[in-house]
Coordinates of C-alpha atoms in Angstrom, one line a residue:
X1449 CA 84.9 -56.2 34.9
X1450 CA 85.9 -59.1 32.2
X1451 CA 81.9 -59.6 30.2
X1452 CA 82.3 -55.6 29.9
X1453 CA 85.5 -55.6 28.5
X1454 CA 85.0 -58.7 26.7
X1455 CA 82.4 -56.3 24.9
X1456 CA 84.2 -53.2 24.3
X1457 CA 86.5 -56.1 22.6
X1458 CA 84.0 -57.4 20.9
X1459 CA 82.1 -53.7 19.7
X1460 CA 86.0 -52.5 17.9
X1461 CA 86.0 -55.3 16.4
X1462 CA 82.8 -55.2 14.6
X1463 CA 83.6 -51.5 14.4
X1464 CA 86.7 -52.2 12.5
X1465 CA 85.0 -55.8 10.5
X1466 CA 82.2 -52.3 8.6
X1467 CA 85.0 -50.0 7.7
X1468 CA 86.6 -53.1 6.0
X1469 CA 83.8 -54.0 4.8
X1470 CA 83.2 -50.9 2.8
X1471 CA 86.2 -49.7 2.1
X1472 CA 86.4 -53.3 -0.1
X1473 CA 83.3 -51.9 -1.9
X1474 CA 85.1 -49.9 -5.5
X1475 CA 84.0 -51.7 -8.4
X1476 CA 82.4 -51.3 -11.3
X1477 CA 79.6 -49.3 -11.2
X1478 CA 78.4 -50.7 -14.1
X1479 CA 78.8 -54.5 -15.9
X1480 CA 77.1 -56.3 -18.0
X1481 CA 75.9 -60.3 -18.1
X1482 CA 74.2 -60.0 -21.2
X1483 CA 74.6 -58.6 -24.4
X1484 CA 71.8 -56.9 -27.0
X1485 CA 70.8 -59.3 -29.3
X1486 CA 73.0 -58.7 -32.9
X1487 CA 69.1 -59.0 -34.3
X1488 CA 67.9 -55.9 -32.2
X1489 CA 69.7 -53.6 -33.4
X1490 CA 69.1 -50.2 -31.7
X1491 CA 69.0 -47.1 -33.6
X1492 CA 71.2 -44.7 -33.4
X1493 CA 68.5 -41.8 -33.3
X1494 CA 67.3 -43.3 -30.0
X1495 CA 70.5 -43.4 -28.2
X1496 CA 71.4 -40.6 -26.0
X1497 CA 74.5 -41.7 -25.1
X1498 CA 76.9 -44.7 -24.3
X1499 CA 79.9 -45.8 -22.0
X1500 CA 82.3 -48.4 -21.9
X1501 CA 82.4 -50.8 -19.2
X1502 CA 85.2 -51.3 -16.3
X1503 CA 88.2 -52.5 -16.8
X1504 CA 87.3 -55.2 -13.9
X1505 CA 84.2 -56.1 -15.2
X1506 CA 84.2 -60.4 -16.2
X1507 CA 83.1 -59.5 -20.1
X1508 CA 83.5 -56.2 -21.9
X1509 CA 80.9 -54.3 -22.9
X1510 CA 79.1 -51.0 -24.4
X1511 CA 76.2 -49.7 -22.7
X1512 CA 73.6 -47.6 -24.5
X1513 CA 71.6 -45.0 -22.6
X1514 CA 67.8 -44.7 -25.1
X1515 CA 65.3 -41.9 -24.7
X1516 CA 63.6 -43.4 -22.1
X1517 CA 66.4 -43.8 -19.9
X1518 CA 66.7 -47.0 -20.0
X1519 CA 70.0 -49.2 -20.6
X1520 CA 70.9 -51.9 -23.2
X1521 CA 74.5 -53.1 -23.1
X1522 CA 75.7 -54.4 -26.3
X1523 CA 79.1 -57.1 -27.4
X1524 CA 82.2 -54.0 -28.3
X1525 CA 83.1 -57.0 -30.2
X1526 CA 80.0 -57.1 -33.2
X1527 CA 80.4 -55.0 -36.2
X1528 CA 77.0 -52.6 -35.6
X1529 CA 77.9 -51.2 -32.2
X1530 CA 81.3 -50.4 -33.4
X1531 CA 79.5 -48.8 -36.2
X1532 CA 77.3 -46.7 -33.8
X1533 CA 80.4 -45.6 -31.2
X1534 CA 81.8 -44.6 -34.7
X1535 CA 78.2 -42.3 -35.3
X1536 CA 78.3 -40.7 -32.1
X1537 CA 81.5 -39.9 -31.8
X1538 CA 81.3 -38.7 -34.8
X1539 CA 78.7 -36.2 -34.3
X1540 CA 79.5 -35.4 -30.8
X1541 CA 83.1 -34.4 -32.4
X1542 CA 80.8 -32.3 -35.0
X1543 CA 78.8 -30.9 -32.9
X1544 CA 81.7 -29.5 -30.2
X1545 CA 83.5 -27.9 -34.0

C-alpha cells in the first residue's frame, strides 16, 4: 500500500514539474549572438523583411530576411543597418499609400 501511495505522489510531482517547465518557455523567439561583419553589407535588393530582436535578448539586434529565406543578424547601432531600415520602412510606407 505504501509503495502505491509513494508512486502516486511521485507521478503527481512529475506532472507538476513538466507543467511548470512548460510555462517557463516564454522567452524570445529569436536573438542575435553574432552580427554580420560591417564590410559585408547586405544589398537592399536581396532583403525581403526585417525584425528587431526582443528586449529580453542579451544583445539588441536586427534580423534581416534575405531572398533565399536565410536570416542574417546585424548590429542596430551600425550606420549602414540604420540606413537599410529607413529605406525599407520608406518603401513599405510608399507601397501602402
